[in-house]
Amino acid sequence: MKTEFFRIRDVHNQKNEIEKIASFIKNGEVVAIPTETVYGLAADAFNENAVKKIFEAKGRPSDNPLIVHISKLEDIYLLAEKVPEKAIKLAEKYWPGPLTIILPKKKCVSDVVSGNLPTVAVRFPSHKAAQAIIEAAGTPLAAPSANISGFPSPTCFQYVEDDMTGRVSAIVDGGDCECGIESTVITLATEPPTLLRPGAVTPEQLREVLGEIKIDKAVLNPLEKNAVASSPGMKYKHYSPKAALSIVKGNLNQFVGYVNEHKSEADFVLCFEGEEDKMPLPSVTFGMCDDSFSQAKRIFDALRELDEKGAKKVFVRKPYESGVGLGVCNRLYRAAAFRFLNDEKEKKGVVLGLSGASGSGKSFVAAYFTEKGAVTVDADKIAREITAKGSPVLEKLALAFGEDILSPDGELNRRKLASRAFADEEKTALLTSITHPEIIKRCKEHCETAANEGKTVILDAPLLFSSGLNEICDYSLLVFAPEQVRIERIRERDKISDEEIKKRFSAQLTEMSLAEKADFKIKNYHPYDVYEEIRRVERKIFN
Ligand code: TXA
Ligand code: MG
């Protein structure tokens, strides 16, 4: 196939070229275009044959769906069956830009585009040339990254030329990509929304608009055997350079120490700018240590550079996982096939017990750690599990508090049980004596299993100290906010009366007095920056 080349730097004065590029698309051809994230292979999203050509050019499996690119917000309605308010809010805040939103698809969106899923991924890029090409083509463009499947995404014209000449009808040079990693992908088809692929729009930025979001486990972990990928892209080996990468944890000195000790086992290091001189092996760099943006921009290029230099085995400096760093780590860990060398995971994982009064934001802190791959053991959830229909604990409860705490179908009527059990201290003690031993036993089991697998464990237990569960933790952490703040949060969140709120607080009195002796305290209220607070504790525990 003959490939034509275009160079676009000023869309307003290059209308003819833009028209010419668009005519390839109108004719059902594939064109490589620049975007602010990475280069894409674009075709008319409504032309099935054209879209099939993309899969051929990339060598991409057909069940891996494509992102559809638009050049104005309204065009989302051409593609999505339902556009919830959350989507509009996200779009208004982060579009045009490096964010892809997944929504239920319209029938007119072909299964070839959606990889047979009932949803469609939509993105409005901010790159001026991309916008002008979509606009001139007069149709949304399906476009995956412009690499051959399984290779790093191309962030500059040169790489697209290398990979795609002869495979597509045209390649547009639009300069170097600003972000360097692909867009953030969030699906609104789940509740709460799920982050499927991290990018330059960070989890914190998404939460600003969406409130709670889930981070798909596959973001920082290998997909477990037999698990179904929420985003088909996650199940494929991705971003792999020819060299075998291994990630080495620790600060600069620890890294240098490790490389010195093991330098016969590798031929290159991948480190941060300014560190090259300290390295006992040849190096390639990817951005600055404390600047995740600069790392994102360089990561794919650095991987290609290692290949070009013929690197075979590479020790990699581990970046931070927060903010845009989550996107960097997501790409890097995959590129390294999740090989960690001096990994904590080989040792026993840390168990961190969390306590905090209602409204203190305990779950927020738990979520921060889970996002980074920690496992949460939720005592409340376990309390519900052990009182499931037909369970021995439920039988004991019925015996102690009356058969009618069970509804006709055998389920526990929690309200009725609460009204009886919290009637006086003696009854409360009876309830505790029936439920607590089993809850504690299970919490211990869960914590132990996960820690033995080397995972960090967050034991989220409202009665961490009163139940003695703090004893099985390596560290305990109290999340603290003043009463007034907590009242306001609960009022807002649970819409219950102040009287009920006060009742909740008084039930937690003992726990709170005991929790004063927690190893760490996190202040989660204005003017404290809760992330700073968490990171402070994190550094103490994990470094
Ligand atoms: O920045 C970007 O998003 C670049 C530029 C060209 O816009 N595009 C890009 O496309 O990275 P691609 O095809 O390489 O990655 C799209 C990812 C894949 O992992 C795919 O599985 C996922 O998005 N995806 C697409 N549609 C989906 C859907 N309906 N549900 C779940 N995941 C979806
Ligand atoms: Mg890709």
Coordinates of C-alpha atoms and ligand atoms in Angstrom, one line a residue:
M1 CA 0.0 0.0 0.0
K2 CA 1.3 3.4 -0.8
T3 CA 1.4 5.8 2.2
E4 CA 1.1 9.5 1.8
F5 CA 2.7 11.9 4.3
F6 CA 1.4 15.2 5.6
R7 CA 2.9 17.6 8.1
I8 CA 0.4 19.8 10.0
R9 CA 1.5 22.6 12.3
D10 CA -1.1 25.3 11.7
V11 CA -4.6 24.0 11.0
H12 CA -6.0 27.4 10.0
N13 CA -3.5 27.9 7.2
Q14 CA -3.5 24.3 6.1
K15 CA -7.1 23.8 5.2
N16 CA -6.3 22.1 1.9
E17 CA -4.1 19.5 3.5
I18 CA -6.8 18.8 6.1
E19 CA -9.4 18.3 3.4
K20 CA -7.1 15.9 1.6
I21 CA -6.5 13.9 4.8
A22 CA -10.2 13.9 5.4
S23 CA -10.9 12.6 1.9
F24 CA -9.0 9.4 2.7
I25 CA -11.3 8.9 5.6
K26 CA -14.4 9.6 3.6
N27 CA -13.2 7.0 1.1
G28 CA -13.1 4.4 3.8
E29 CA -9.3 4.4 4.3
V30 CA -7.2 4.4 7.5
V31 CA -5.1 7.5 8.4
A32 CA -2.6 7.8 11.2
I33 CA -3.3 11.1 13.1
P34 CA -1.6 12.9 16.0
T35 CA -3.5 13.4 19.3
E36 CA -2.3 15.0 22.6
T37 CA -1.9 11.5 24.1
V38 CA -0.4 9.3 21.5
Y39 CA -0.8 8.9 17.7
G40 CA -3.9 7.0 16.6
L41 CA -5.0 5.0 13.5
A42 CA -8.2 6.6 12.5
A43 CA -11.1 5.5 10.3
D44 CA -14.8 6.5 9.9
A45 CA -16.5 4.9 13.0
F46 CA -19.7 4.4 11.0
N47 CA -18.0 2.5 8.1
E48 CA -17.5 -1.1 9.2
N49 CA -15.2 -2.0 6.4
A50 CA -13.0 0.9 7.2
V51 CA -12.9 0.0 10.8
K52 CA -11.9 -3.6 9.9
K53 CA -8.9 -2.2 8.1
I54 CA -7.6 -0.6 11.4
F55 CA -7.6 -4.1 13.0
E56 CA -5.6 -5.4 10.0
A57 CA -3.1 -2.6 10.0
K58 CA -2.4 -3.0 13.8
G59 CA -2.7 -6.8 13.9
R60 CA -5.2 -6.2 16.7
P61 CA -7.5 -9.0 18.2
S62 CA -11.0 -8.2 17.1
D63 CA -12.5 -8.4 20.5
N64 CA -10.5 -5.4 21.7
P65 CA -12.8 -2.4 21.2
L66 CA -11.8 1.0 19.8
I67 CA -12.2 4.5 21.1
V68 CA -14.4 6.8 19.0
H69 CA -13.1 10.3 18.6
I70 CA -15.4 13.4 18.3
S71 CA -14.7 17.0 17.7
K72 CA -17.6 18.6 19.7
L73 CA -19.4 17.6 22.9
E74 CA -22.8 17.2 21.3
D75 CA -21.5 14.4 19.1
I76 CA -21.6 12.1 22.1
Y77 CA -25.3 11.7 21.4
L78 CA -24.5 10.2 18.0
L79 CA -22.8 7.3 19.8
A80 CA -24.2 6.9 23.3
E81 CA -27.7 5.5 24.0
K82 CA -27.9 7.2 27.4
V83 CA -25.8 10.2 28.4
P84 CA -26.0 10.5 32.2
E85 CA -25.4 13.9 33.9
K86 CA -22.1 12.5 35.2
A87 CA -20.9 12.2 31.6
I88 CA -21.8 15.7 30.8
K89 CA -20.1 17.0 33.9
L90 CA -17.0 15.1 33.1
A91 CA -17.0 16.2 29.5
E92 CA -17.5 19.9 30.5
K93 CA -14.6 19.7 32.9
Y94 CA -12.0 17.6 31.0
W95 CA -13.0 17.7 27.3
P96 CA -11.4 18.4 25.0
G97 CA -8.5 16.4 26.6
P98 CA -7.0 13.1 27.5
L99 CA -10.2 11.4 28.9
T100 CA -12.3 8.6 27.4
I101 CA -15.8 8.0 28.7
I102 CA -17.5 4.6 28.3
L103 CA -21.3 4.7 28.0
P104 CA -24.0 2.3 26.7
K105 CA -23.8 2.4 23.0
K106 CA -26.4 3.2 20.4
K107 CA -27.4 0.5 17.9
C108 CA -25.8 2.3 15.1
V109 CA -22.4 1.8 16.6
S110 CA -21.1 -1.4 15.0
D111 CA -20.0 -4.4 17.0
V112 CA -16.7 -4.2 15.2
V113 CA -16.0 -0.9 16.9
S114 CA -17.3 -2.0 20.3
G115 CA -15.7 -5.5 20.2
N116 CA -19.3 -6.9 20.7
L117 CA -19.6 -5.0 24.0
P118 CA -22.9 -3.2 24.7
T119 CA -20.9 0.0 25.4
V120 CA -18.9 2.6 23.4
A121 CA -15.8 4.5 24.4
V122 CA -15.9 8.2 23.5
R123 CA -13.1 10.8 23.5
F124 CA -12.9 14.4 22.4
P125 CA -9.1 15.1 21.9
S126 CA -7.6 18.5 22.4
H127 CA -5.0 18.2 19.6
K128 CA -5.9 20.9 17.0
A129 CA -5.0 18.7 14.0
A130 CA -7.0 15.8 15.3
Q131 CA -10.0 18.1 15.8
A132 CA -9.7 19.6 12.4
I133 CA -9.4 16.2 10.7
I134 CA -12.5 14.8 12.6
E135 CA -14.4 18.0 11.7
A136 CA -13.5 17.8 8.0
A137 CA -14.2 14.1 7.8
G138 CA -17.7 14.9 9.1
T139 CA -17.9 11.7 11.1
P140 CA -16.6 10.4 14.4
L141 CA -13.4 8.5 14.0
A142 CA -12.6 5.1 15.6
A143 CA -8.9 5.2 16.5
P144 CA -6.7 3.0 18.6
S145 CA -3.1 3.9 19.2
A146 CA -1.0 3.8 16.1
N147 CA 1.4 1.0 17.1
I148 CA 1.5 -2.6 16.0
S149 CA -0.5 -4.5 18.6
G150 CA 1.7 -5.3 21.7
F151 CA 4.3 -2.6 21.1
P152 CA 4.6 0.8 22.9
S153 CA 2.2 3.5 21.7
P154 CA 3.9 6.0 19.4
T155 CA 4.4 9.5 20.8
C156 CA 6.0 11.1 17.8
F157 CA 5.8 11.0 14.0
Q158 CA 9.0 9.1 13.6
Y159 CA 7.7 6.0 15.4
V160 CA 4.4 6.0 13.4
E161 CA 6.4 6.2 10.2
D162 CA 8.5 3.2 11.3
D163 CA 5.5 1.1 12.3
M164 CA 2.9 2.0 9.8
T165 CA 4.4 3.0 6.4
G166 CA 2.9 0.7 3.8
R167 CA 0.1 -0.3 6.2
V168 CA -2.1 2.8 6.1
S169 CA -3.1 5.3 3.4
A170 CA -1.7 8.4 5.1
I171 CA 0.3 9.4 8.1
V172 CA -0.1 12.9 9.5
D173 CA 2.9 14.5 11.3
G174 CA 1.5 16.7 14.1
G175 CA 4.6 17.0 16.2
D176 CA 5.4 15.3 19.5
C177 CA 2.5 14.2 21.7
E178 CA 2.0 16.3 24.9
C179 CA 1.0 13.5 27.3
G180 CA 2.9 10.5 26.1
I181 CA 0.6 7.9 27.5
E182 CA -2.9 7.1 26.3
S183 CA -6.1 8.7 27.6
T184 CA -7.6 8.0 31.0
V185 CA -10.5 5.5 30.4
I186 CA -13.4 5.6 32.8
T187 CA -16.6 3.6 32.5
L188 CA -19.9 5.1 33.6
A189 CA -21.6 1.8 32.9
T190 CA -20.8 0.7 36.5
E191 CA -21.9 2.2 39.8
P192 CA -19.7 3.7 41.1
P193 CA -17.8 4.5 37.9
T194 CA -14.7 2.4 37.3
L195 CA -11.3 3.7 36.2
L196 CA -10.1 1.1 33.6
R197 CA -7.0 2.8 32.4
P198 CA -5.2 5.6 34.2
G199 CA -3.8 8.6 32.2
A200 CA -3.2 12.3 32.4
V201 CA -6.6 12.9 34.0
T202 CA -6.0 11.6 37.5
P203 CA -8.2 9.6 39.9
E204 CA -8.3 12.7 42.1
Q205 CA -9.6 14.8 39.2
L206 CA -12.2 12.2 38.4
R207 CA -13.4 12.1 42.0
E208 CA -13.8 15.9 42.0
V209 CA -16.6 15.4 39.5
L210 CA -17.9 11.9 40.2
G211 CA -17.4 11.5 44.0
E212 CA -16.6 7.8 44.6
I213 CA -14.9 5.8 41.8
K214 CA -13.5 2.3 41.7
I215 CA -10.1 1.6 40.4
D216 CA -10.1 -1.6 38.4
K217 CA -7.8 -4.1 40.0
A218 CA -6.1 -4.8 36.7
V219 CA -4.7 -1.2 36.7
L220 CA -1.8 -2.2 38.9
N221 CA -2.0 -5.9 39.0
P222 CA -1.8 -8.7 36.5
L223 CA -5.2 -10.0 35.4
E224 CA -5.9 -13.1 37.5
K225 CA -6.3 -16.5 35.8
N226 CA -9.8 -16.9 34.3
A227 CA -10.8 -13.4 35.3
V228 CA -12.8 -11.5 32.7
A229 CA -11.2 -8.2 31.8
S230 CA -13.5 -5.2 32.3
S231 CA -11.5 -3.6 29.5
P232 CA -10.5 -6.2 26.9
G233 CA -7.2 -4.3 26.4
M234 CA -6.1 -5.3 29.8
K235 CA -5.9 -9.0 29.0
Y236 CA -3.4 -8.6 26.2
K237 CA 0.3 -8.4 26.8
H238 CA 0.9 -4.7 26.3
Y239 CA 3.6 -2.2 25.8
S240 CA 6.3 -4.8 25.8
P241 CA 9.8 -3.8 24.6
K242 CA 12.2 -6.5 23.5
A243 CA 14.3 -6.1 26.7
A244 CA 13.2 -7.9 29.9
L245 CA 12.5 -5.2 32.4
S246 CA 12.6 -5.8 36.2
I247 CA 11.4 -3.2 38.6
V248 CA 13.6 -2.4 41.7
K249 CA 11.9 -0.7 44.6
G250 CA 13.4 1.8 46.9
N251 CA 15.0 5.3 46.9
L252 CA 17.9 6.3 44.7
N253 CA 20.6 5.0 47.1
Q254 CA 18.8 1.7 47.6
F255 CA 18.5 1.4 43.8
V256 CA 22.1 2.2 43.2
G257 CA 23.1 -0.3 45.9
Y258 CA 20.9 -3.0 44.3
V259 CA 22.3 -2.4 40.8
N260 CA 25.9 -2.5 42.2
E261 CA 25.3 -5.8 43.8
H262 CA 23.6 -7.4 40.8
K263 CA 25.1 -5.6 37.9
S264 CA 26.2 -8.8 36.2
E265 CA 22.5 -9.7 35.8
A266 CA 21.6 -6.7 33.6
D267 CA 23.0 -4.6 30.8
F268 CA 21.0 -1.4 31.2
V269 CA 19.1 0.7 33.8
L270 CA 16.1 2.8 33.3
C271 CA 16.3 5.6 35.8
F272 CA 15.4 9.3 36.2
E273 CA 17.1 12.3 34.7
G274 CA 20.1 13.5 36.6
E275 CA 20.8 10.1 38.1
E276 CA 22.8 8.6 35.1
D277 CA 26.2 9.4 36.6
K278 CA 25.5 7.4 39.7
M279 CA 24.6 4.3 37.7
P280 CA 27.1 1.5 37.4
L281 CA 25.5 0.4 34.0
P282 CA 24.5 2.3 30.8
S283 CA 21.2 4.1 31.3
V284 CA 18.1 5.4 29.6
T285 CA 16.0 8.0 31.5
F286 CA 12.3 8.6 31.7
G287 CA 11.5 12.0 33.2
M288 CA 12.3 13.5 36.6
C289 CA 12.0 11.6 39.9
D290 CA 9.3 13.9 41.4
D291 CA 7.5 14.8 38.2
S292 CA 5.0 12.2 37.0
F293 CA 4.0 14.2 33.9
S294 CA 7.6 14.2 32.7
Q295 CA 7.7 10.4 33.2
A296 CA 4.5 9.9 31.3
K297 CA 5.8 11.9 28.4
R298 CA 8.9 9.9 28.2
I299 CA 8.0 6.3 29.2
F300 CA 7.1 4.8 25.8
D301 CA 10.0 6.6 24.1
A302 CA 12.3 5.3 26.7
L303 CA 11.1 1.7 26.1
R304 CA 11.7 2.1 22.4
E305 CA 15.1 3.6 23.1
L306 CA 16.1 0.6 25.1
D307 CA 15.2 -1.6 22.2
E308 CA 17.2 0.6 19.8
K309 CA 20.2 0.3 22.0
G310 CA 19.8 -3.5 22.1
A311 CA 19.2 -3.7 25.8
K312 CA 18.5 -7.2 26.9
K313 CA 18.0 -7.0 30.7
V314 CA 17.1 -3.8 32.4
F315 CA 16.8 -2.7 36.0
V316 CA 14.1 0.0 36.4
R317 CA 13.7 2.7 39.0
K318 CA 10.1 2.4 40.4
P319 CA 8.1 5.6 40.0
Y320 CA 5.5 6.9 42.5
E321 CA 2.0 5.5 41.9
S322 CA 0.0 8.6 42.8
G323 CA -1.6 11.1 40.4
V324 CA -0.4 10.8 36.8
G325 CA 2.2 8.3 38.3
L326 CA -0.6 5.7 38.4
G327 CA -0.7 5.9 34.6
V328 CA 3.1 5.6 34.4
C329 CA 3.1 2.6 36.7
N330 CA 0.2 1.0 34.8
R331 CA 2.3 1.0 31.6
L332 CA 5.6 0.2 33.2
Y333 CA 4.4 -2.7 35.3
R334 CA 2.9 -4.3 32.2
A335 CA 6.0 -3.7 30.2
A336 CA 7.9 -5.5 32.9
A337 CA 5.3 -8.3 33.0
F338 CA 5.0 -7.4 36.7
R339 CA 8.5 -8.5 37.6
F340 CA 9.6 -6.9 40.8
L341 CA 13.0 -7.7 42.2
N342 CA 13.5 -6.6 45.7
D343 CA 9.8 -6.9 46.2
E344 CA 8.0 -6.6 49.5
K345 CA 5.6 -9.1 47.9
E346 CA 8.0 -11.9 48.6
K347 CA 7.9 -11.1 52.3
K348 CA 4.9 -11.0 54.4
G349 CA 2.6 -8.0 53.7
V350 CA 1.9 -5.3 56.3
V351 CA -1.4 -5.4 58.1
L352 CA -2.7 -1.9 58.8
G353 CA -5.7 -1.5 61.1
L354 CA -8.0 1.4 60.5
S355 CA -10.2 3.0 63.1
G356 CA -12.2 6.2 63.1
A357 CA -15.5 7.6 64.2
S358 CA -18.5 7.7 61.9
G359 CA -17.9 10.5 59.4
S360 CA -14.2 10.7 59.9
G361 CA -13.5 9.5 56.3
K362 CA -12.1 6.1 57.2
S363 CA -13.3 4.5 54.0
F364 CA -11.7 7.3 52.0
V365 CA -8.3 6.4 53.6
A366 CA -9.0 2.7 53.0
A367 CA -9.8 3.5 49.4
Y368 CA -6.5 5.3 48.9
F369 CA -4.6 2.2 49.9
T370 CA -6.7 -0.2 47.9
E371 CA -6.1 1.9 44.9
K372 CA -2.5 1.1 45.3
G373 CA -3.1 -2.6 45.4
A374 CA -3.8 -3.1 49.1
V375 CA -6.4 -5.6 50.1
T376 CA -9.2 -4.3 52.4
V377 CA -10.7 -6.6 55.0
D378 CA -14.0 -5.0 55.9
A379 CA -15.2 -6.0 59.4
D380 CA -18.7 -4.6 58.7
K381 CA -19.0 -6.7 55.6
I382 CA -17.9 -9.8 57.4
A383 CA -20.4 -9.0 60.1
R384 CA -23.1 -9.2 57.5
E385 CA -21.7 -12.4 56.0
I386 CA -21.7 -14.3 59.3
T387 CA -25.4 -13.4 59.8
A388 CA -26.5 -14.6 56.3
K389 CA -29.6 -16.7 56.0
G390 CA -29.2 -20.1 57.6
S391 CA -25.8 -19.4 59.3
P392 CA -25.1 -20.8 62.7
V393 CA -24.6 -17.3 64.2
L394 CA -28.0 -16.3 62.9
E395 CA -29.5 -19.3 64.7
K396 CA -27.9 -18.3 67.9
L397 CA -29.2 -14.8 67.5
A398 CA -32.7 -16.0 66.9
L399 CA -32.5 -18.1 70.0
A400 CA -31.2 -15.2 72.1
F401 CA -33.4 -12.4 70.7
G402 CA -36.5 -14.1 69.5
E403 CA -37.4 -16.0 66.2
D404 CA -39.2 -12.9 64.9
I405 CA -35.9 -11.1 64.3
L406 CA -36.0 -13.3 61.2
S407 CA -38.2 -12.3 58.3
P408 CA -40.5 -15.0 56.8
D409 CA -37.9 -15.8 54.2
G410 CA -35.3 -16.5 56.9
E411 CA -33.2 -13.3 56.4
L412 CA -32.2 -11.2 59.4
N413 CA -34.3 -8.2 60.1
R414 CA -31.4 -5.9 61.2
R415 CA -33.6 -3.1 62.4
K416 CA -35.5 -5.4 64.7
L417 CA -32.3 -7.0 66.0
A418 CA -30.8 -3.5 66.6
S419 CA -33.9 -2.3 68.5
R420 CA -33.7 -5.3 70.8
A421 CA -30.0 -5.7 71.2
F422 CA -29.2 -2.0 71.8
A423 CA -32.1 -1.7 74.4
D424 CA -29.7 -2.0 77.3
E425 CA -26.1 -2.8 78.1
E426 CA -26.7 -6.4 79.0
K427 CA -28.4 -7.1 75.7
T428 CA -25.7 -5.3 73.8
A429 CA -23.1 -7.5 75.5
L430 CA -25.1 -10.6 74.6
L431 CA -25.1 -9.6 71.0
T432 CA -21.4 -8.9 71.1
S433 CA -20.7 -12.3 72.7
I434 CA -22.5 -14.1 69.9
T435 CA -21.1 -12.2 66.9
H436 CA -17.7 -10.9 67.8
P437 CA -15.8 -14.2 68.2
E438 CA -16.8 -15.2 64.7
I439 CA -16.1 -11.8 63.1
I440 CA -12.7 -11.7 64.8
K441 CA -11.9 -15.2 63.6
R442 CA -12.7 -14.4 60.0
C443 CA -11.0 -11.0 60.0
K444 CA -7.8 -12.7 61.3
E445 CA -8.1 -15.4 58.6
H446 CA -8.6 -13.0 55.8
C447 CA -5.7 -10.7 57.0
E448 CA -3.4 -13.6 57.3
T449 CA -4.1 -15.1 53.9
A450 CA -3.6 -11.8 52.2
A451 CA -0.5 -10.9 54.2
N452 CA 1.1 -14.3 53.4
E453 CA 0.6 -13.6 49.8
G454 CA 2.7 -10.5 50.4
K455 CA -0.2 -8.0 50.1
T456 CA -0.6 -4.9 52.1
V457 CA -3.8 -5.4 54.1
I458 CA -6.1 -2.7 55.4
L459 CA -8.3 -4.0 58.2
D460 CA -11.2 -1.6 58.2
A461 CA -12.9 -2.2 61.6
P462 CA -15.1 0.3 63.4
L463 CA -14.3 -1.4 66.6
L464 CA -10.6 -2.2 65.9
F465 CA -9.5 -1.5 69.5
S466 CA -12.6 -2.5 71.5
S467 CA -12.6 -5.9 69.8
G468 CA -8.8 -6.4 70.2
L469 CA -8.3 -6.7 66.5
N470 CA -5.6 -4.1 66.7
E471 CA -3.5 -7.0 68.2
I472 CA -3.2 -8.7 64.9
C473 CA -2.1 -5.5 63.1
D474 CA 1.4 -4.4 62.4
Y475 CA 0.3 -0.8 62.7
S476 CA -2.9 1.0 63.7
L477 CA -4.2 4.2 62.2
L478 CA -6.8 6.5 63.5
V479 CA -8.6 8.8 61.0
F480 CA -9.6 11.9 62.9
A481 CA -12.0 14.8 62.2
P482 CA -13.7 17.1 64.8
E483 CA -17.2 16.2 65.9
Q484 CA -18.8 19.2 64.1
V485 CA -17.2 18.2 60.8
R486 CA -18.3 14.6 61.2
I487 CA -21.9 15.6 62.0
E488 CA -22.1 17.7 58.9
R489 CA -20.7 14.9 56.7
I490 CA -23.1 12.3 58.0
R491 CA -26.0 14.7 57.7
E492 CA -25.1 15.2 54.1
R493 CA -24.3 11.6 53.3
D494 CA -26.9 9.6 55.3
K495 CA -29.7 12.2 55.6
I496 CA -30.4 11.3 59.2
S497 CA -31.4 13.4 62.2
D498 CA -28.8 14.9 64.5
E499 CA -30.3 12.8 67.3
E500 CA -29.5 9.6 65.4
I501 CA -26.1 10.9 64.6
K502 CA -25.4 11.6 68.3
K503 CA -26.6 8.1 69.1
R504 CA -24.1 6.7 66.7
F505 CA -21.3 8.7 68.3
S506 CA -22.1 7.6 71.8
A507 CA -22.0 4.0 70.7
Q508 CA -18.4 4.6 69.5
L509 CA -17.2 6.4 72.7
T510 CA -15.2 3.5 74.1
E511 CA -13.6 2.7 70.8
M512 CA -12.6 6.4 70.3
S513 CA -11.0 6.6 73.8
L514 CA -9.0 3.4 73.0
A515 CA -8.1 4.5 69.5
E516 CA -6.2 7.4 71.0
K517 CA -3.3 5.1 71.3
A518 CA -3.2 4.3 67.6
D519 CA 0.3 4.3 66.0
F520 CA -0.6 7.0 63.5
K521 CA -3.3 9.7 63.2
I522 CA -4.5 11.2 60.0
K523 CA -6.3 14.5 60.1
N524 CA -9.0 14.5 57.6
Y525 CA -10.5 18.0 57.7
H526 CA -9.9 21.5 56.6
P527 CA -7.2 22.9 56.3
Y528 CA -5.3 19.7 56.4
D529 CA -4.5 18.0 53.0
V530 CA -5.7 14.5 53.6
Y531 CA -3.4 13.1 50.8
E532 CA -0.4 14.8 52.4
E533 CA -1.5 13.3 55.8
I534 CA -1.8 9.8 54.3
R535 CA 1.5 10.0 52.4
R536 CA 3.3 11.0 55.6
V537 CA 2.0 7.8 57.3
E538 CA 2.7 5.8 54.1
R539 CA 6.3 6.9 54.0
K540 CA 6.8 6.0 57.7
I541 CA 5.4 2.6 57.2
F542 CA 6.7 1.6 53.8
N543 CA 10.1 3.2 53.6
Ligands
TXA1 O1 -5.3 8.3 24.1 C1 -6.0 7.4 23.6 O2 -7.0 6.9 24.1 C2 -5.4 6.8 22.2 C3 -5.6 8.0 21.2 C4 -5.3 7.5 19.8 O3 -6.8 8.6 21.3 N1 -6.2 5.7 21.9 C5 -6.1 4.5 22.5 O4 -6.8 3.5 21.9 O5 -5.3 4.3 23.3 P1 -6.5 1.9 22.2 O6 -7.4 1.2 21.3 O7 -5.1 1.7 22.1 O8 -7.0 1.7 23.6 C6 -8.3 1.7 24.0 C7 -8.6 1.0 25.3 C8 -8.4 -0.5 25.1 O9 -7.7 -1.0 26.3 C9 -9.8 -1.0 25.1 O10 -9.9 -2.4 25.5 C10 -10.6 0.0 25.9 O11 -9.9 1.2 25.7 N2 -12.0 0.1 25.5 C11 -12.4 0.6 24.4 N3 -13.8 0.5 24.3 C12 -14.2 -0.1 25.5 C13 -15.4 -0.5 26.0 N4 -16.5 -0.3 25.4 N5 -15.4 -1.1 27.3 C14 -14.2 -1.3 27.9 N6 -13.0 -0.9 27.4 C15 -13.0 -0.4 26.2
MG2 MG -3.2 0.8 22.4

